[in-house]
Amino acid sequence: MARKVLVAILVLLVFLSVSAVPAKAETLENGGVIMQAFYWDVPGGGIWWDTIAQKIPDWASAGISAIWIPPASKGMSGGYSMGYDPYDYFDLGEYYQKGTVETRFGSKQELVNMINTAHSYGMKVIADIVINHRAGGDLEWNPFVNDYTWTDFSKVASGKYTANYLDFHPNEVKCCDEGTFGSYPDIAHEKSWDQYWLWASQESYAAYLRSIGIDAWRFDYVKGYGAWVVKDWLSWWGGWAVGEYWDTNVDALLNWAYNSNAKVFDFPLYYKMDEAFDNNNIPALVDALRYGQTVVSRDPFKAVTFVANHDTDIIWNKYPAYAFILTYEGQPVIFYRDYEEWLNKDRLRNLIWIHDHLAGGSTDIVYYDSDELIFVRNGYGDKPGLITYINLGSSKVGRWVYVPKFAGSCIHEYTGNLGGWVDKYVSSSGWVYLEAPAHDPANGQYGYSVWSYCGVG
């Protein structure tokens, strides 16, 4: 019994040494961890901005650098809208229209209060920008389609960015652009009127969001319009930005990223992680990384990585996936429900700490098979680097691995997943025997270990 108590104390000590240390300032611009602060169909009734505000102190203490919030403008569905059907861009929950004053998420003042709370904790706020289409307009005769269309936006309560059929495709300029979303009217970004009200003026939607404290941008459905739109938006307003280019064609994603000056979500990596971690096919992931089939392997500074989001949640074996994105290259996003509801919050906080304090530099994969993956981050700046060992098997495993970066050094296991305080000494020739626990989250075995120099933090 005494031995069990001692082990429990050691586990507690290692956990406190890693996850209870105040987070250092890892900024959004320097690759800090992002929290997606919503999911599809969050509770209605105007409580969500207040809900986020209440979560911010915990997220800040965990090391989150920024929160990504849902589209804030009044949508066609009023109080039921998740914001992806924008009607009045300048109604953030202050005008009665579409059956409500507040949006699904709350009032404008509650939004501003939430943003101010985030800033008071040193966190940036990322707005979800939906400018491919509009929704909820009135019927009008449209000579370009010889029929009636829902393109009359003359009655928006804000009085700003009124629009008609000339502001959508097809029009007198061209039939179409890069893509449409469902049957929603497709905004004609080539029109100076639409540019003026969306981003290219001090009266624009972008200016309005800046005025309430928005710091950064997540652009929705960027396959639907030219990359030049985001590039021009950023030339006006600057700030960190990422685009949702939902595709597995890495060349297409990087082409968009380079032409827009924004980052891009790494959908190819997302699907490869599903193949690797849900189907015990780690070689498929390794091949994708080695042969440039993911954004992070081609240009990690353009890659925003994720395990789930409000649109797609196919990876069920999430612990190794989060261990991967929080210790590998790229900028990781944590999904609200994973952190708040579905996974062990302490495990995620621990991985965030590891990301912010240890995970720097280039990557070398030193071992893999169908169930195991071991890679080294080589360190950069004040991040010394690490060794991640992922095990998908039902039994504890160990390997002799060659890690010359750590030759002759003491290395410590920073997750506590091996059941206590574990240090190893790497031989002067660079060889060390490392272990990873079984993968059995139901019984508190999370299937990964992370190692770095002793005494960090």
PDB file of C-alpha atoms in Angstrom, residues 264-427:
ATOM      1  CA  VAL A 264      -4.629  27.186 -44.567  1.00  0.00           C
ATOM      2  CA  PHE A 265      -6.229  24.312 -42.664  1.00  0.00           C
ATOM      3  CA  ASP A 266      -4.347  21.063 -43.314  1.00  0.00           C
ATOM      4  CA  PHE A 267      -7.223  18.870 -44.500  1.00  0.00           C
ATOM      5  CA  PRO A 268      -4.845  16.331 -46.111  1.00  0.00           C
ATOM      6  CA  LEU A 269      -3.196  15.758 -42.719  1.00  0.00           C
ATOM      7  CA  TYR A 270      -6.611  15.454 -41.061  1.00  0.00           C
ATOM      8  CA  TYR A 271      -7.613  12.567 -43.319  1.00  0.00           C
ATOM      9  CA  LYS A 272      -4.207  10.890 -43.008  1.00  0.00           C
ATOM     10  CA  MET A 273      -4.478  11.004 -39.209  1.00  0.00           C
ATOM     11  CA  ASP A 274      -7.844   9.309 -39.453  1.00  0.00           C
ATOM     12  CA  GLU A 275      -6.276   6.593 -41.589  1.00  0.00           C
ATOM     13  CA  ALA A 276      -3.315   6.231 -39.238  1.00  0.00           C
ATOM     14  CA  PHE A 277      -4.877   6.433 -35.786  1.00  0.00           C
ATOM     15  CA  ASP A 278      -8.340   4.965 -36.416  1.00  0.00           C
ATOM     16  CA  ASN A 279      -7.138   2.170 -38.684  1.00  0.00           C
ATOM     17  CA  ASN A 280      -3.700   1.340 -37.247  1.00  0.00           C
ATOM     18  CA  ASN A 281      -2.008   2.495 -40.416  1.00  0.00           C
ATOM     19  CA  ILE A 282       0.769   4.772 -39.238  1.00  0.00           C
ATOM     20  CA  PRO A 283       2.853   4.028 -42.392  1.00  0.00           C
ATOM     21  CA  ALA A 284       0.209   5.857 -44.449  1.00  0.00           C
ATOM     22  CA  LEU A 285       0.720   8.974 -42.331  1.00  0.00           C
ATOM     23  CA  VAL A 286       4.506   8.675 -42.468  1.00  0.00           C
ATOM     24  CA  ASP A 287       4.451   8.288 -46.253  1.00  0.00           C
ATOM     25  CA  ALA A 288       2.256  11.379 -46.545  1.00  0.00           C
ATOM     26  CA  LEU A 289       4.693  13.361 -44.410  1.00  0.00           C
ATOM     27  CA  ARG A 290       7.783  12.113 -46.224  1.00  0.00           C
ATOM     28  CA  TYR A 291       6.426  12.623 -49.722  1.00  0.00           C
ATOM     29  CA  GLY A 292       4.853  16.044 -49.268  1.00  0.00           C
ATOM     30  CA  GLN A 293       1.229  14.955 -49.248  1.00  0.00           C
ATOM     31  CA  THR A 294       0.276  17.274 -46.383  1.00  0.00           C
ATOM     32  CA  VAL A 295       0.549  21.020 -45.949  1.00  0.00           C
ATOM     33  CA  VAL A 296       2.635  20.660 -42.788  1.00  0.00           C
ATOM     34  CA  SER A 297       5.229  18.543 -44.580  1.00  0.00           C
ATOM     35  CA  ARG A 298       5.525  21.001 -47.475  1.00  0.00           C
ATOM     36  CA  ASP A 299       5.369  24.288 -45.549  1.00  0.00           C
ATOM     37  CA  PRO A 300       4.717  23.993 -41.803  1.00  0.00           C
ATOM     38  CA  PHE A 301       4.465  27.772 -41.466  1.00  0.00           C
ATOM     39  CA  LYS A 302       1.348  27.724 -43.657  1.00  0.00           C
ATOM     40  CA  ALA A 303      -0.299  24.747 -41.906  1.00  0.00           C
ATOM     41  CA  VAL A 304      -3.069  25.008 -39.314  1.00  0.00           C
ATOM     42  CA  THR A 305      -3.698  21.521 -37.969  1.00  0.00           C
ATOM     43  CA  PHE A 306      -6.801  20.115 -36.275  1.00  0.00           C
ATOM     44  CA  VAL A 307      -8.428  16.912 -35.010  1.00  0.00           C
ATOM     45  CA  ALA A 308     -12.076  17.997 -35.306  1.00  0.00           C
ATOM     46  CA  ASN A 309     -14.139  21.083 -36.064  1.00  0.00           C
ATOM     47  CA  HIS A 310     -17.758  22.226 -36.312  1.00  0.00           C
ATOM     48  CA  ASP A 311     -18.122  20.678 -39.777  1.00  0.00           C
ATOM     49  CA  THR A 312     -16.305  17.349 -39.540  1.00  0.00           C
ATOM     50  CA  ASP A 313     -15.432  14.995 -36.715  1.00  0.00           C
ATOM     51  CA  ILE A 314     -14.374  11.641 -38.149  1.00  0.00           C
ATOM     52  CA  ILE A 315     -11.327  10.866 -35.986  1.00  0.00           C
ATOM     53  CA  TRP A 316     -12.520   8.859 -33.004  1.00  0.00           C
ATOM     54  CA  ASN A 317      -9.069   7.880 -31.686  1.00  0.00           C
ATOM     55  CA  LYS A 318      -8.318  11.425 -30.620  1.00  0.00           C
ATOM     56  CA  TYR A 319      -5.613  11.147 -27.966  1.00  0.00           C
ATOM     57  CA  PRO A 320      -2.836  10.095 -30.378  1.00  0.00           C
ATOM     58  CA  ALA A 321      -4.103  12.662 -32.877  1.00  0.00           C
ATOM     59  CA  TYR A 322      -3.811  15.492 -30.350  1.00  0.00           C
ATOM     60  CA  ALA A 323      -0.459  14.152 -29.158  1.00  0.00           C
ATOM     61  CA  PHE A 324       0.641  14.355 -32.779  1.00  0.00           C
ATOM     62  CA  ILE A 325      -0.545  17.871 -33.704  1.00  0.00           C
ATOM     63  CA  LEU A 326       0.537  19.386 -30.376  1.00  0.00           C
ATOM     64  CA  THR A 327       4.078  18.054 -30.627  1.00  0.00           C
ATOM     65  CA  TYR A 328       4.579  18.069 -34.420  1.00  0.00           C
ATOM     66  CA  GLU A 329       5.069  21.109 -36.659  1.00  0.00           C
ATOM     67  CA  GLY A 330       2.221  23.385 -37.763  1.00  0.00           C
ATOM     68  CA  GLN A 331      -0.156  25.527 -35.704  1.00  0.00           C
ATOM     69  CA  PRO A 332      -2.702  23.418 -33.797  1.00  0.00           C
ATOM     70  CA  VAL A 333      -6.384  24.026 -33.073  1.00  0.00           C
ATOM     71  CA  ILE A 334      -8.290  22.371 -30.218  1.00  0.00           C
ATOM     72  CA  PHE A 335     -12.000  21.740 -30.703  1.00  0.00           C
ATOM     73  CA  TYR A 336     -14.277  23.084 -27.952  1.00  0.00           C
ATOM     74  CA  ARG A 337     -16.150  19.844 -27.297  1.00  0.00           C
ATOM     75  CA  ASP A 338     -12.950  17.796 -27.145  1.00  0.00           C
ATOM     76  CA  TYR A 339     -11.566  20.089 -24.445  1.00  0.00           C
ATOM     77  CA  GLU A 340     -14.751  20.849 -22.513  1.00  0.00           C
ATOM     78  CA  GLU A 341     -16.781  17.650 -22.859  1.00  0.00           C
ATOM     79  CA  TRP A 342     -15.301  14.603 -24.540  1.00  0.00           C
ATOM     80  CA  LEU A 343     -11.640  14.192 -23.583  1.00  0.00           C
ATOM     81  CA  ASN A 344      -9.564  14.412 -20.432  1.00  0.00           C
ATOM     82  CA  LYS A 345      -8.963  18.137 -20.058  1.00  0.00           C
ATOM     83  CA  ASP A 346      -5.820  17.621 -17.982  1.00  0.00           C
ATOM     84  CA  ARG A 347      -4.255  15.548 -20.762  1.00  0.00           C
ATOM     85  CA  LEU A 348      -4.930  18.325 -23.278  1.00  0.00           C
ATOM     86  CA  ARG A 349      -3.592  20.993 -20.923  1.00  0.00           C
ATOM     87  CA  ASN A 350      -0.444  18.938 -20.505  1.00  0.00           C
ATOM     88  CA  LEU A 351       0.022  18.675 -24.276  1.00  0.00           C
ATOM     89  CA  ILE A 352      -0.542  22.419 -24.687  1.00  0.00           C
ATOM     90  CA  TRP A 353       2.202  23.031 -22.121  1.00  0.00           C
ATOM     91  CA  ILE A 354       4.500  20.691 -24.032  1.00  0.00           C
ATOM     92  CA  HIS A 355       3.698  22.463 -27.301  1.00  0.00           C
ATOM     93  CA  ASP A 356       4.403  25.892 -25.825  1.00  0.00           C
ATOM     94  CA  HIS A 357       7.592  24.943 -23.947  1.00  0.00           C
ATOM     95  CA  LEU A 358       9.263  22.089 -25.821  1.00  0.00           C
ATOM     96  CA  ALA A 359       8.000  21.626 -29.397  1.00  0.00           C
ATOM     97  CA  GLY A 360      10.294  23.572 -31.687  1.00  0.00           C
ATOM     98  CA  GLY A 361      12.371  23.042 -34.788  1.00  0.00           C
ATOM     99  CA  SER A 362      12.465  20.562 -37.625  1.00  0.00           C
ATOM    100  CA  THR A 363      11.301  16.946 -37.333  1.00  0.00           C
ATOM    101  CA  ASP A 364      12.994  13.592 -37.834  1.00  0.00           C
ATOM    102  CA  ILE A 365      10.958  10.363 -37.808  1.00  0.00           C
ATOM    103  CA  VAL A 366      13.149   7.744 -36.117  1.00  0.00           C
ATOM    104  CA  TYR A 367      10.845   4.713 -35.956  1.00  0.00           C
ATOM    105  CA  TYR A 368       7.415   3.607 -37.136  1.00  0.00           C
ATOM    106  CA  ASP A 369       5.311   0.556 -37.808  1.00  0.00           C
ATOM    107  CA  SER A 370       1.551  -0.006 -38.014  1.00  0.00           C
ATOM    108  CA  ASP A 371       1.050   0.747 -34.296  1.00  0.00           C
ATOM    109  CA  GLU A 372       4.016   2.899 -33.276  1.00  0.00           C
ATOM    110  CA  LEU A 373       5.483   6.247 -34.264  1.00  0.00           C
ATOM    111  CA  ILE A 374       8.552   7.942 -32.778  1.00  0.00           C
ATOM    112  CA  PHE A 375       9.747  11.340 -33.962  1.00  0.00           C
ATOM    113  CA  VAL A 376      12.206  13.984 -32.769  1.00  0.00           C
ATOM    114  CA  ARG A 377      11.717  17.754 -32.841  1.00  0.00           C
ATOM    115  CA  ASN A 378      15.171  19.278 -33.071  1.00  0.00           C
ATOM    116  CA  GLY A 379      14.506  22.462 -31.145  1.00  0.00           C
ATOM    117  CA  TYR A 380      14.498  26.127 -32.074  1.00  0.00           C
ATOM    118  CA  GLY A 381      14.989  29.302 -30.051  1.00  0.00           C
ATOM    119  CA  ASP A 382      13.834  28.797 -26.479  1.00  0.00           C
ATOM    120  CA  LYS A 383      12.115  25.502 -27.313  1.00  0.00           C
ATOM    121  CA  PRO A 384      14.655  22.716 -26.750  1.00  0.00           C
ATOM    122  CA  GLY A 385      12.938  20.030 -28.813  1.00  0.00           C
ATOM    123  CA  LEU A 386      11.405  16.714 -27.806  1.00  0.00           C
ATOM    124  CA  ILE A 387      10.829  13.067 -28.618  1.00  0.00           C
ATOM    125  CA  THR A 388       7.234  11.878 -29.100  1.00  0.00           C
ATOM    126  CA  TYR A 389       6.417   8.175 -28.862  1.00  0.00           C
ATOM    127  CA  ILE A 390       2.880   7.210 -29.965  1.00  0.00           C
ATOM    128  CA  ASN A 391       1.609   3.677 -29.331  1.00  0.00           C
ATOM    129  CA  LEU A 392      -1.738   2.446 -30.657  1.00  0.00           C
ATOM    130  CA  GLY A 393      -1.347  -1.012 -29.183  1.00  0.00           C
ATOM    131  CA  SER A 394      -3.089  -2.468 -26.156  1.00  0.00           C
ATOM    132  CA  SER A 395       0.208  -3.204 -24.351  1.00  0.00           C
ATOM    133  CA  LYS A 396       3.066  -1.041 -23.144  1.00  0.00           C
ATOM    134  CA  VAL A 397       5.938  -0.954 -25.652  1.00  0.00           C
ATOM    135  CA  GLY A 398       9.601   0.021 -25.707  1.00  0.00           C
ATOM    136  CA  ARG A 399      12.288   0.614 -28.340  1.00  0.00           C
ATOM    137  CA  TRP A 400      15.955   1.380 -28.579  1.00  0.00           C
ATOM    138  CA  VAL A 401      16.113   4.524 -30.718  1.00  0.00           C
ATOM    139  CA  TYR A 402      18.910   6.669 -32.056  1.00  0.00           C
ATOM    140  CA  VAL A 403      18.438  10.314 -31.025  1.00  0.00           C
ATOM    141  CA  PRO A 404      21.821  12.023 -31.500  1.00  0.00           C
ATOM    142  CA  LYS A 405      20.385  15.434 -30.645  1.00  0.00           C
ATOM    143  CA  PHE A 406      20.070  14.277 -27.020  1.00  0.00           C
ATOM    144  CA  ALA A 407      23.372  12.333 -26.885  1.00  0.00           C
ATOM    145  CA  GLY A 408      24.913  12.296 -23.428  1.00  0.00           C
ATOM    146  CA  SER A 409      21.908  14.024 -21.832  1.00  0.00           C
ATOM    147  CA  CYS A 410      19.323  13.308 -19.175  1.00  0.00           C
ATOM    148  CA  ILE A 411      15.835  13.268 -20.666  1.00  0.00           C
ATOM    149  CA  HIS A 412      12.566  13.390 -18.746  1.00  0.00           C
ATOM    150  CA  GLU A 413       9.100  12.046 -19.646  1.00  0.00           C
ATOM    151  CA  TYR A 414       6.792  15.080 -19.506  1.00  0.00           C
ATOM    152  CA  THR A 415       3.274  13.589 -19.653  1.00  0.00           C
ATOM    153  CA  GLY A 416       3.251  11.344 -16.595  1.00  0.00           C
ATOM    154  CA  ASN A 417       1.636   8.665 -18.744  1.00  0.00           C
ATOM    155  CA  LEU A 418       4.203   6.052 -17.693  1.00  0.00           C
ATOM    156  CA  GLY A 419       2.914   6.161 -14.139  1.00  0.00           C
ATOM    157  CA  GLY A 420       5.544   8.158 -12.304  1.00  0.00           C
ATOM    158  CA  TRP A 421       8.655  10.295 -12.521  1.00  0.00           C
ATOM    159  CA  VAL A 422      10.733   8.813 -15.334  1.00  0.00           C
ATOM    160  CA  ASP A 423      14.191   9.986 -16.391  1.00  0.00           C
ATOM    161  CA  LYS A 424      16.482   8.334 -18.910  1.00  0.00           C
ATOM    162  CA  TYR A 425      20.095   8.911 -19.848  1.00  0.00           C
ATOM    163  CA  VAL A 426      20.951   8.959 -23.533  1.00  0.00           C
ATOM    164  CA  SER A 427      24.296   7.337 -24.271  1.00  0.00           C
TER     165      SER A 427
END
